[in-house]
Coordinates of C-alpha atoms in Angstrom, one line a residue:
Chain I
M2 CA -52.4 5.6 9.4
E3 CA -51.2 2.5 11.0
K4 CA -47.7 3.2 10.0
E5 CA -47.7 6.5 11.7
G6 CA -49.2 5.0 14.8
N7 CA -46.5 2.4 14.9
A8 CA -43.9 4.9 14.3
S9 CA -45.1 7.1 17.1
N10 CA -45.2 4.2 19.5
I11 CA -41.7 3.1 18.7
F12 CA -40.5 6.6 18.7
S13 CA -41.9 7.4 22.1
A14 CA -40.4 4.2 23.4
S15 CA -37.0 5.1 22.0
S16 CA -37.2 8.6 23.3
D17 CA -37.7 7.1 26.8
L18 CA -34.8 4.9 26.1
N19 CA -32.8 7.9 25.1
C20 CA -33.4 9.6 28.3
R21 CA -32.4 6.5 30.2
I22 CA -29.3 5.8 28.3
F23 CA -28.1 9.3 27.5
R24 CA -28.2 10.9 30.9
P25 CA -25.5 8.8 32.6
N26 CA -23.3 9.1 29.6
W27 CA -23.6 12.8 29.4
E28 CA -21.9 13.3 32.7
N29 CA -19.0 11.2 31.5
S30 CA -18.4 12.7 28.2
V31 CA -16.2 15.7 28.1
D32 CA -16.7 18.0 25.3
Q33 CA -19.8 17.0 23.6
N34 CA -22.2 17.7 26.3
D35 CA -23.7 20.9 25.1
P36 CA -24.0 20.2 21.4
F37 CA -25.5 16.8 22.0
E38 CA -27.9 18.0 24.6
S39 CA -29.1 20.7 22.4
A40 CA -29.3 18.4 19.5
L41 CA -31.2 15.8 21.4
S42 CA -33.6 18.3 22.9
S43 CA -34.2 19.7 19.5
M44 CA -34.8 16.2 18.2
V45 CA -37.0 15.2 21.0
S46 CA -39.1 18.3 20.4
S47 CA -39.1 17.9 16.7
P48 CA -41.1 14.7 16.3
T49 CA -44.2 16.5 17.5
A50 CA -43.7 18.9 14.7
S51 CA -43.0 16.4 12.0
H52 CA -45.5 13.8 13.1
T53 CA -47.6 14.2 10.1
N54 CA -44.8 14.1 7.8
N55 CA -43.6 10.6 7.1
N56 CA -40.4 11.7 5.6
G57 CA -39.5 13.8 8.5
E58 CA -40.4 11.1 10.8
N59 CA -38.1 8.6 9.2
I60 CA -35.4 11.1 9.2
V61 CA -35.9 11.8 12.8
L62 CA -35.9 8.1 13.5
R63 CA -32.7 7.7 11.9
E64 CA -31.3 10.7 13.6
L65 CA -32.3 9.1 16.9
I66 CA -30.5 6.0 16.0
G67 CA -27.5 8.0 15.1
R68 CA -27.6 9.9 18.3
L69 CA -28.0 6.8 20.3
G70 CA -25.1 5.2 18.5
S71 CA -22.8 8.1 18.8
I72 CA -23.5 9.0 22.4
C73 CA -23.5 5.4 23.5
N74 CA -20.2 5.0 21.8
S75 CA -18.7 8.1 23.1
G76 CA -19.8 7.2 26.6
E77 CA -18.2 3.8 26.3
I78 CA -15.2 4.8 24.3
S79 CA -14.3 8.1 25.9
P80 CA -11.9 6.4 28.3
F81 CA -10.3 4.6 25.4
N82 CA -9.6 7.7 23.4
N83 CA -6.1 7.3 22.4
N84 CA -5.9 3.6 22.1
S85 CA -6.1 3.2 18.4
A86 CA -3.5 5.2 16.8
N87 CA -4.7 5.0 13.3
T88 CA -8.0 6.4 12.5
S89 CA -9.9 4.7 9.9
C90 CA -11.7 7.3 7.9
Y91 CA -8.8 9.1 6.5
S92 CA -5.1 9.0 6.0
T93 CA -3.0 9.3 9.0
P94 CA -2.9 12.9 10.1
L95 CA 0.4 13.8 11.6
N96 CA -0.4 16.6 13.8
S97 CA -3.9 16.3 14.9
P98 CA -4.8 17.9 18.1
P99 CA -5.9 15.5 20.8
K100 CA -9.4 17.0 20.9
L101 CA -10.0 16.0 17.4
N102 CA -8.8 12.5 18.2
L103 CA -11.6 12.2 20.5
M104 CA -14.1 13.0 17.8
R105 CA -12.4 10.8 15.3
E106 CA -12.6 8.0 17.7
R107 CA -16.2 8.6 18.1
G108 CA -16.6 8.8 14.4
N109 CA -14.7 5.6 13.9
N110 CA -16.6 3.8 16.4
H111 CA -19.6 4.4 14.4
F112 CA -18.3 1.7 12.2
L113 CA -16.6 -0.4 14.8
S114 CA -19.4 0.1 17.2
L115 CA -21.6 -2.8 16.5
P116 CA -20.2 -5.0 19.2
T117 CA -20.4 -2.3 21.8
F118 CA -23.7 -1.1 20.6
S119 CA -25.2 -4.5 21.0
A120 CA -24.2 -4.6 24.6
D121 CA -27.7 -3.6 25.3
P122 CA -29.5 -6.4 23.4
A123 CA -33.0 -5.2 23.8
F124 CA -32.1 -1.8 22.6
A125 CA -30.2 -3.2 19.7
E126 CA -33.3 -5.2 18.7
R127 CA -35.4 -2.1 18.8
A128 CA -32.9 -0.1 16.8
A129 CA -32.6 -2.9 14.2
R130 CA -36.3 -2.8 13.9
F131 CA -36.1 0.9 13.4
S132 CA -33.7 0.6 10.5
C133 CA -35.7 -2.1 8.8
F134 CA -38.8 0.0 9.4
A135 CA -37.2 3.1 8.0
N136 CA -36.0 1.2 5.0
R137 CA -39.3 -0.3 4.3
N138 CA -41.0 2.9 4.8
L139 CA -38.8 4.7 2.5
A140 CA -39.2 2.0 0.0
G141 CA -42.9 2.5 0.1
L142 CA -42.5 6.2 -0.1
N143 CA -40.1 6.4 -3.0
E144 CA -41.8 3.6 -5.0
L145 CA -38.6 1.7 -5.3
P146 CA -38.7 -1.5 -7.3
P147 CA -39.9 -4.3 -5.3
K148 CA -36.6 -6.1 -5.5
L149 CA -35.3 -3.6 -3.0
D150 CA -34.2 -5.8 -0.1
P151 CA -34.1 -3.8 3.0
T152 CA -31.5 -6.0 4.5
K153 CA -29.2 -5.8 1.6
I154 CA -29.6 -2.4 0.0
P155 CA -29.6 0.7 2.2
P156 CA -32.3 3.3 1.7
P157 CA -31.5 5.9 -1.0
S158 CA -30.8 8.8 1.3
V159 CA -28.5 6.7 3.3
Q160 CA -27.0 5.3 0.2
E161 CA -26.2 8.7 -1.0
N162 CA -24.1 9.4 2.0
W163 CA -22.5 6.1 2.3
E164 CA -22.3 4.3 -1.0
S165 CA -20.2 1.5 0.0
I166 CA -22.2 -0.1 2.7
R167 CA -23.9 -3.2 1.8
A168 CA -24.1 -5.7 4.6
P169 CA -26.9 -5.6 7.1
E170 CA -24.8 -4.5 9.9
K171 CA -23.5 -1.8 7.7
N172 CA -27.0 -0.9 6.8
F173 CA -27.7 -0.4 10.4
M174 CA -24.5 1.5 11.0
A175 CA -25.1 3.5 7.9
S176 CA -28.5 4.6 9.1
R177 CA -26.9 5.6 12.3
S178 CA -24.1 7.3 10.7
S179 CA -26.1 9.1 8.2
T180 CA -28.4 10.6 10.7
P181 CA -25.7 12.8 12.2
D182 CA -25.0 13.9 8.7
N183 CA -28.6 14.8 8.2
A184 CA -28.7 16.9 11.3
A185 CA -27.2 20.2 10.6
D186 CA -24.6 22.1 12.4
S187 CA -25.1 20.6 15.8
R188 CA -22.6 17.9 14.8
E189 CA -19.1 19.0 14.6
N190 CA -18.2 16.4 12.2
S191 CA -19.5 15.8 8.7
T192 CA -18.6 13.0 6.5
V193 CA -17.8 13.4 3.0
S194 CA -17.4 10.5 0.6
E195 CA -14.8 11.1 -1.9
Q196 CA -13.9 8.9 -4.7
I197 CA -10.2 9.1 -5.5
P198 CA -9.4 7.0 -8.6
I199 CA -6.0 5.6 -8.9
P200 CA -3.7 7.0 -10.3
E201 CA -4.5 9.9 -8.2
N202 CA -5.7 12.7 -10.3
G203 CA -6.0 16.2 -9.1
A204 CA -9.7 16.5 -9.6
N205 CA -12.1 14.2 -7.7
P206 CA -14.9 14.0 -10.2
R207 CA -17.6 12.5 -8.0
K208 CA -17.8 13.9 -4.6
R209 CA -20.6 13.3 -2.3
K210 CA -21.5 15.8 0.3
S211 CA -23.6 15.0 3.3
A212 CA -26.4 17.3 4.3
P213 CA -25.8 21.0 3.6
K214 CA -24.2 22.7 6.5
G215 CA -26.8 25.2 7.1
K216 CA -27.7 26.5 10.5
G217 CA -31.4 25.7 10.5
K218 CA -32.2 22.4 12.1
D219 CA -35.7 21.1 11.3
T220 CA -36.2 22.7 8.0
T221 CA -32.9 21.7 6.6
V222 CA -33.5 18.2 7.8
T223 CA -36.7 17.9 5.9
N224 CA -35.4 19.8 2.9
V225 CA -32.4 17.6 2.7
S226 CA -34.5 14.5 2.9
A227 CA -36.7 15.7 0.1
S228 CA -33.9 16.7 -2.1
E229 CA -32.1 13.5 -1.4
N230 CA -35.1 11.4 -2.2
S231 CA -35.5 13.2 -5.5
E232 CA -31.9 12.8 -6.4
S233 CA -31.8 9.3 -5.2
S234 CA -32.4 7.6 -8.5
G235 CA -29.9 9.7 -10.3
K236 CA -27.3 9.2 -7.7
R237 CA -28.0 5.5 -7.4
S238 CA -27.3 5.0 -11.0
K239 CA -24.1 6.9 -10.7
S240 CA -23.1 4.8 -7.8
E241 CA -23.7 1.7 -9.7
E242 CA -21.5 3.0 -12.4
E243 CA -18.8 3.7 -9.9
K244 CA -19.1 0.3 -8.4
A245 CA -18.8 -1.1 -11.9
N246 CA -15.6 0.7 -12.2
Q247 CA -14.2 -0.9 -9.1
K248 CA -10.8 0.5 -8.9
A249 CA -8.6 -0.5 -6.0
S250 CA -8.8 2.7 -4.1
K251 CA -6.6 2.9 -1.1
D252 CA -8.5 1.6 1.8
N253 CA -8.3 4.0 4.6
S254 CA -11.2 2.7 6.5
K255 CA -10.9 0.0 9.0
L256 CA -14.4 -1.4 8.4
P257 CA -14.6 -5.1 8.4
E258 CA -15.7 -5.1 4.8
P259 CA -13.7 -2.6 2.7
P260 CA -15.6 0.4 1.4
K261 CA -15.7 0.4 -2.3
D262 CA -14.2 3.3 -4.3
Y263 CA -14.4 6.0 -1.7
I264 CA -11.9 7.6 0.5
H265 CA -13.9 8.6 3.5
V266 CA -12.7 11.8 4.9
R267 CA -14.0 13.4 8.0
A268 CA -13.8 17.1 8.3
R269 CA -12.4 18.5 11.5
R270 CA -14.0 20.9 13.8
G271 CA -13.7 24.5 12.8
Q272 CA -12.5 23.8 9.3
A273 CA -14.1 24.3 6.1
T274 CA -16.0 21.3 4.9
D275 CA -16.4 22.0 1.2
A276 CA -15.0 19.6 -1.3
H277 CA -12.0 21.7 -2.2
S278 CA -10.6 22.1 1.2
L279 CA -11.1 18.5 2.0
A280 CA -9.3 17.4 -1.1
E281 CA -6.6 19.9 -0.2
R282 CA -6.3 18.4 3.2
V283 CA -6.1 14.9 1.9
R284 CA -3.4 16.0 -0.5
R285 CA -1.5 17.7 2.2
E286 CA -1.6 14.6 4.4
K287 CA -0.3 12.5 1.5
I288 CA 2.5 14.9 1.0
S289 CA 3.4 15.0 4.7
E290 CA 3.4 11.2 4.7
R291 CA 5.9 11.1 1.9
M292 CA 8.0 13.8 3.5
K293 CA 8.2 11.5 6.5
V294 CA 9.5 8.7 4.3
L295 CA 12.0 11.0 2.8
Q296 CA 13.1 12.1 6.2
D297 CA 13.9 8.6 7.2
L298 CA 15.9 8.1 4.0
V299 CA 18.0 11.1 4.1
P300 CA 20.6 10.8 6.8
G301 CA 20.7 13.6 9.4
C302 CA 17.2 14.8 8.8
N303 CA 15.7 13.7 12.0
K304 CA 16.4 16.9 13.8
V305 CA 15.3 19.0 11.0
T306 CA 11.7 20.1 11.0
G307 CA 9.9 22.1 8.5
K308 CA 9.3 21.5 4.8
A309 CA 11.8 24.1 3.5
V310 CA 14.8 22.8 5.3
M311 CA 13.8 19.3 4.6
L312 CA 13.6 19.9 0.9
D313 CA 16.9 21.6 0.9
E314 CA 18.4 18.6 2.7
I315 CA 16.8 16.3 0.2
I316 CA 18.1 18.2 -2.7
N317 CA 21.6 18.4 -1.3
Y318 CA 21.6 14.7 -0.7
V319 CA 20.4 13.8 -4.1
Q320 CA 23.0 16.0 -5.6
S321 CA 25.7 14.5 -3.5
L322 CA 24.6 11.0 -4.5
Q323 CA 24.6 11.9 -8.1
R324 CA 28.1 13.4 -7.8
Q325 CA 29.3 10.3 -6.1
V326 CA 28.0 8.2 -8.9
E327 CA 29.8 10.4 -11.4
F328 CA 33.0 10.3 -9.4
L329 CA 32.9 6.6 -9.1
S330 CA 32.3 6.1 -12.8
M331 CA 35.2 8.4 -13.5
K332 CA 37.4 6.2 -11.4
L333 CA 36.1 3.2 -13.1
T334 CA 36.9 4.5 -16.5
T335 CA 40.5 4.9 -15.5
V336 CA 40.6 1.5 -13.9
N337 CA 38.8 -0.1 -16.8
P338 CA 41.6 -1.1 -19.0
R339 CA 42.9 -3.3 -16.2
M340 CA 39.5 -4.7 -15.6
D341 CA 39.2 -6.8 -18.7
F342 CA 40.5 -10.0 -17.2
N343 CA 38.8 -9.3 -14.0
M344 CA 35.2 -9.1 -15.2
E345 CA 34.4 -12.8 -14.7
A346 CA 36.3 -12.8 -11.5
L347 CA 34.4 -9.7 -10.4
M348 CA 31.1 -11.1 -11.3
S349 CA 31.8 -14.4 -9.5
K350 CA 33.0 -12.4 -6.5
D351 CA 29.8 -10.4 -6.5
M352 CA 27.9 -13.6 -6.5
F353 CA 29.7 -15.1 -3.7
Q354 CA 30.3 -11.7 -2.1
S355 CA 33.6 -12.3 -0.3
R356 CA 33.3 -10.4 2.8
A357 CA 36.7 -9.0 2.8
S358 CA 36.6 -5.3 2.6
L359 CA 39.4 -3.0 1.8
Y360 CA 38.5 -0.6 4.5
P361 CA 39.8 -1.3 7.9
S362 CA 37.1 0.9 9.2
D363 CA 34.5 -1.5 7.9
G364 CA 34.3 -3.5 10.9
Y365 CA 33.6 -6.7 9.2
P366 CA 35.8 -9.7 9.9
F367 CA 37.7 -11.0 7.0
Q368 CA 36.2 -14.2 5.8
S369 CA 38.1 -16.6 3.6
P370 CA 36.9 -16.9 0.0
C371 CA 36.7 -20.6 0.1
G372 CA 34.4 -20.5 3.0
N373 CA 32.2 -18.2 1.0
E374 CA 32.3 -20.0 -2.2
A375 CA 30.4 -22.9 -0.8
P376 CA 27.1 -21.1 -0.4
F377 CA 26.0 -20.4 -3.9
P378 CA 23.6 -17.8 -5.2
P379 CA 20.6 -18.7 -3.1
N380 CA 22.4 -17.1 -0.2
H381 CA 24.2 -14.4 -1.9
G382 CA 21.2 -12.1 -2.1
R383 CA 20.6 -12.2 1.6
T384 CA 24.1 -12.0 2.7
Q385 CA 25.1 -9.5 0.2
G386 CA 22.8 -6.8 1.4
P387 CA 23.7 -5.8 4.8
Q388 CA 27.4 -6.2 4.4
M389 CA 27.4 -4.3 1.2
E390 CA 25.5 -1.6 3.0
N391 CA 28.1 -1.5 5.7
F392 CA 30.8 -1.4 3.2
G393 CA 29.0 1.1 1.1
D394 CA 28.4 3.4 4.0
A395 CA 32.1 3.5 4.6
A396 CA 32.7 3.9 1.0
S397 CA 30.2 6.7 0.5
Q398 CA 31.5 8.5 3.5
V399 CA 35.0 8.2 2.2
S400 CA 34.1 9.2 -1.3
S401 CA 32.2 12.2 -0.2
F402 CA 35.2 13.1 1.9
W403 CA 37.3 12.8 -1.3
E404 CA 35.2 15.1 -3.1
D405 CA 35.9 17.7 -0.6
D406 CA 39.5 17.3 -0.5
L407 CA 41.3 15.9 -3.5
H408 CA 44.5 15.6 -1.8
S409 CA 43.2 12.9 0.4
I410 CA 43.1 10.6 -2.6
V411 CA 46.9 10.3 -2.3
Q412 CA 46.4 9.0 1.2
M413 CA 44.1 6.3 -0.1
G414 CA 46.9 5.0 -2.2
F415 CA 45.6 5.5 -5.7
G416 CA 48.9 6.8 -7.1
Q417 CA 50.0 10.1 -8.4
G418 CA 49.2 9.4 -12.0
Q419 CA 45.6 8.7 -11.3
M420 CA 45.3 11.7 -9.1
Q421 CA 46.5 14.0 -11.8
N422 CA 44.1 12.5 -14.2
F423 CA 41.3 13.0 -11.7
Q424 CA 42.2 16.5 -11.1
G425 CA 42.1 17.1 -14.8
I426 CA 38.9 15.5 -15.4
L427 CA 36.9 16.3 -12.3
P428 CA 36.6 20.1 -12.8
T429 CA 35.5 19.7 -16.4
S430 CA 33.0 17.1 -15.7
Q431 CA 31.6 19.1 -12.9
M432 CA 31.3 22.1 -15.2
K433 CA 29.4 20.0 -17.6
V434 CA 27.2 18.7 -14.9
E435 CA 26.3 22.0 -13.6
L436 CA 25.2 23.2 -16.9
Chain F
M11 CA 1.0 4.9 -2.9
T12 CA 1.3 1.2 -2.6
M13 CA 4.7 1.3 -4.2
N14 CA 5.9 3.8 -1.8
I15 CA 5.1 1.9 1.3
L16 CA 7.5 -1.0 0.7
P17 CA 11.1 0.0 0.6
P18 CA 12.8 -1.4 -2.5
N19 CA 14.3 -4.7 -2.2
S20 CA 17.9 -3.5 -2.0
S21 CA 19.8 -6.7 -2.5
A22 CA 17.8 -7.8 -5.5
I23 CA 18.2 -4.5 -7.2
K24 CA 21.9 -4.4 -6.3
T25 CA 22.6 -7.7 -7.8
R26 CA 20.7 -6.9 -11.0
F27 CA 22.4 -3.6 -11.2
A28 CA 25.8 -5.1 -10.6
V29 CA 25.3 -7.7 -13.3
K30 CA 24.1 -5.3 -15.9
F31 CA 26.7 -2.7 -15.0
I32 CA 29.6 -5.1 -15.3
Q33 CA 28.3 -6.4 -18.6
A34 CA 28.1 -2.9 -19.9
M35 CA 31.6 -2.1 -18.7
K36 CA 32.9 -5.2 -20.4
R37 CA 31.3 -4.0 -23.6
L38 CA 32.8 -0.6 -23.1
S39 CA 36.3 -1.8 -22.6
K40 CA 36.1 -4.1 -25.5
R41 CA 35.1 -1.3 -27.8
R42 CA 37.9 0.1 -29.8
G43 CA 39.1 2.6 -27.2
M44 CA 38.0 6.1 -27.9
G45 CA 41.2 7.4 -26.3
D46 CA 39.4 10.4 -25.1
R47 CA 39.1 9.9 -21.4
Y48 CA 36.2 12.2 -21.1
K49 CA 34.1 10.3 -23.7
R50 CA 34.8 7.1 -21.9
Y51 CA 33.8 8.7 -18.7
R52 CA 30.6 9.8 -20.1
A53 CA 30.0 6.4 -21.5
T54 CA 30.7 4.8 -18.2
R55 CA 28.3 7.2 -16.4
A56 CA 25.6 6.5 -19.0
A57 CA 26.1 2.8 -18.6
A58 CA 25.8 3.1 -14.9
C59 CA 22.5 5.1 -15.2
V60 CA 21.1 2.8 -17.8
S61 CA 21.9 -0.3 -16.0
M62 CA 20.4 1.1 -12.8
A63 CA 17.2 2.1 -14.6
S64 CA 16.8 -1.2 -16.3
A65 CA 17.4 -3.0 -13.1
V66 CA 14.7 -1.0 -11.5
G67 CA 12.1 -1.7 -14.2
P68 CA 9.5 0.4 -15.9
E69 CA 7.2 0.8 -13.0
W70 CA 8.9 3.9 -11.8
A71 CA 8.6 7.1 -13.7
W72 CA 12.2 8.1 -13.2
S73 CA 13.6 4.9 -14.6
R74 CA 11.5 5.3 -17.7
A75 CA 12.7 8.9 -18.0
V76 CA 16.3 7.8 -17.8
L77 CA 15.9 5.1 -20.4
R78 CA 14.0 7.5 -22.7
K79 CA 16.8 10.1 -22.4
I80 CA 19.5 7.7 -23.2
K81 CA 17.7 6.3 -26.2
R82 CA 17.1 9.8 -27.4
R83 CA 20.7 10.6 -27.1
R84 CA 21.8 7.6 -29.0
L85 CA 19.3 8.4 -31.8
L86 CA 20.5 12.0 -31.8
R87 CA 24.0 10.9 -32.2
Q88 CA 23.1 8.8 -35.1
F89 CA 20.8 11.1 -36.9
R90 CA 21.7 14.5 -35.6
V91 CA 18.0 15.5 -35.4
S92 CA 17.1 18.3 -33.1
R93 CA 14.2 17.3 -31.0
K94 CA 11.5 19.6 -29.8
R95 CA 11.4 20.2 -26.2
R96 CA 8.0 19.5 -24.7
L97 CA 7.3 22.3 -22.4
I98 CA 4.8 21.6 -19.7
E99 CA 3.4 24.6 -18.1
R100 CA 3.1 23.8 -14.5
T101 CA 1.3 25.9 -12.0
T102 CA 2.9 25.1 -8.7
N103 CA 0.6 25.0 -5.8
P104 CA 1.5 28.2 -3.8
R105 CA 1.3 26.2 -0.6
Q106 CA 3.9 23.8 -1.6
N107 CA 6.3 26.3 -3.1
L108 CA 8.0 27.8 -0.2
G109 CA 9.5 30.6 -2.2
F110 CA 13.0 29.2 -2.6
G111 CA 12.4 27.4 -5.8
Q112 CA 13.0 24.1 -4.1
E113 CA 10.3 22.3 -6.0
E114 CA 11.8 23.2 -9.3
D115 CA 15.3 22.2 -8.1
L116 CA 14.0 18.8 -7.1
R117 CA 12.2 18.4 -10.4
G118 CA 15.4 19.2 -12.1
L119 CA 17.3 16.7 -10.2
V120 CA 15.1 13.7 -10.4
P121 CA 14.9 12.4 -13.9
G122 CA 11.4 12.8 -15.3
G123 CA 10.5 15.1 -12.5
K124 CA 9.1 17.8 -14.7
G125 CA 6.0 15.9 -15.7
M126 CA 4.8 14.9 -12.3
D127 CA 2.6 16.2 -9.7
Y128 CA 4.1 17.0 -6.4
C129 CA 2.9 13.9 -4.5
S130 CA 4.4 11.5 -7.0
L131 CA 7.5 13.6 -7.3
L132 CA 8.1 13.0 -3.6
S133 CA 7.6 9.3 -3.8
E134 CA 9.8 9.1 -6.9
T135 CA 12.4 11.0 -5.1
A136 CA 12.3 8.6 -2.2
H137 CA 12.8 5.6 -4.5
Y138 CA 15.4 7.4 -6.6
I139 CA 17.4 8.1 -3.4
T140 CA 17.3 4.4 -2.4
C141 CA 18.4 3.3 -5.8
L142 CA 21.2 5.9 -5.9
Q143 CA 22.5 4.7 -2.6
A144 CA 22.4 1.1 -3.9
Q145 CA 24.2 2.2 -7.0
V146 CA 26.9 4.0 -5.2
Q147 CA 27.5 1.0 -3.0
V148 CA 27.8 -1.4 -5.8
M149 CA 30.1 0.8 -7.9
A150 CA 32.3 1.4 -4.9
D151 CA 32.4 -2.3 -4.3
I152 CA 33.3 -3.0 -7.9
L153 CA 36.0 -0.4 -7.8
H154 CA 37.6 -1.6 -4.7
R155 CA 37.6 -5.2 -5.9
S156 CA 39.3 -4.3 -9.1
S157 CA 41.9 -1.8 -8.1
P158 CA 44.2 -3.6 -5.7

């Protein structure tokens, strides 16, 4: 069993390397000491048990690589925890505890880690050899078609967990990233690949789970590997389908090459990791994102926190805007008979956007129309915007004020006759509206 | 989601809306005056909504809903056919519904809001708010040009 001998040699070498590399980093890392130690010790002990089993060995090899990657990265990256604000695997969570940021950074750096990982070039070489070895070995085991190129196509078990990865670096990273998934509960994180087709439907038809989240370590590892290998062909065909349906899914990951079709979500520590709760969390994050956008839109909502109050504010604002539109259209109907001859003038004025405003509170200096008629439509779009907004703010404020107090219309100089008309029309229109 | 990230190009929408609205108002005023001020008011309001919706374009659900509603109303007026209301049974996610019926209110306010899921409802609301703001500004602008 030459392969086994090679594997054991390489494995022992890597385990030595593990000890050399991990120890200094363990002192540095904050939270992950215990779980990683336990995981590593279990892993170091496990190869003796699974020596005879090729599958287990390959899994263990990949686990090792994953451990190396993760712990090396965490050791290097732990000082730089809060640098990158946006995490790559998932949509921006608004209120994530700082502890989880640490893990997310670690998780992210799985994918960004190639430069840091290759800081130790000899180790990188060995690890690369590992991945190729693992691929080739699995290829032999699963009797894959000979066209399987280990550098191009990841091994099936890896592929199941991370469909999108194609490049060689990604292959390497995939093997590293999948191994933590294969290990059981010792990892706090678990990756789930979700496919969220656009337009976003409620159901996510094809979800991939990583290793089952059982408590047993060795047995689950081997079981998982066996099941994954058996399902590999089926899932690979599915994945090819999915890649054929290449929809432009939103790209949450910051991988150098975009993952295809999947929204990669990382479960947080202490939270349920089944598909439903993850989908629920993604949905909640989307909703909170949009609530933030709305908060910026609606004036005076910055101090307000909480969804209920925000929604109330939004509803009130939309209602007030709609009422303003109705009010303005009402005024326009009364003004309309006089507008006939003004239409062309109005349109041309809109084009040129004479900056003169009727409100002294506007704050804009009066500009002569001739000065503005020179710049023709190419400029009007740009110049129209901000000044109209300023004018509009004043106008909207005043009009909302009018709605509150009808008598103030007199002060604005619209004349008694019109005011009476307004008073007659306004209550009826409002009654109609509120129906 | 991609549409929600970019704020709508306000000035372009404003000019498009202004042009369409003024054209519609012209047509309204040229029509043999109905005399009934309320009818004219309703026609003006409808013209405002329609011109805004057509300025926005069909990519937003609320604009499509507004145009559908106006078209249906015109057909109704012509043919006096009672249309069946399509009832969509929606089960609101208990997490989102905070117990004050806000989601339903919002759905009632935003045109076309009844047939949407909550996420898209929120993004449609955001866009609808920006377009309403633009509309108010343009209409106020027109009004104050014409009155003095």
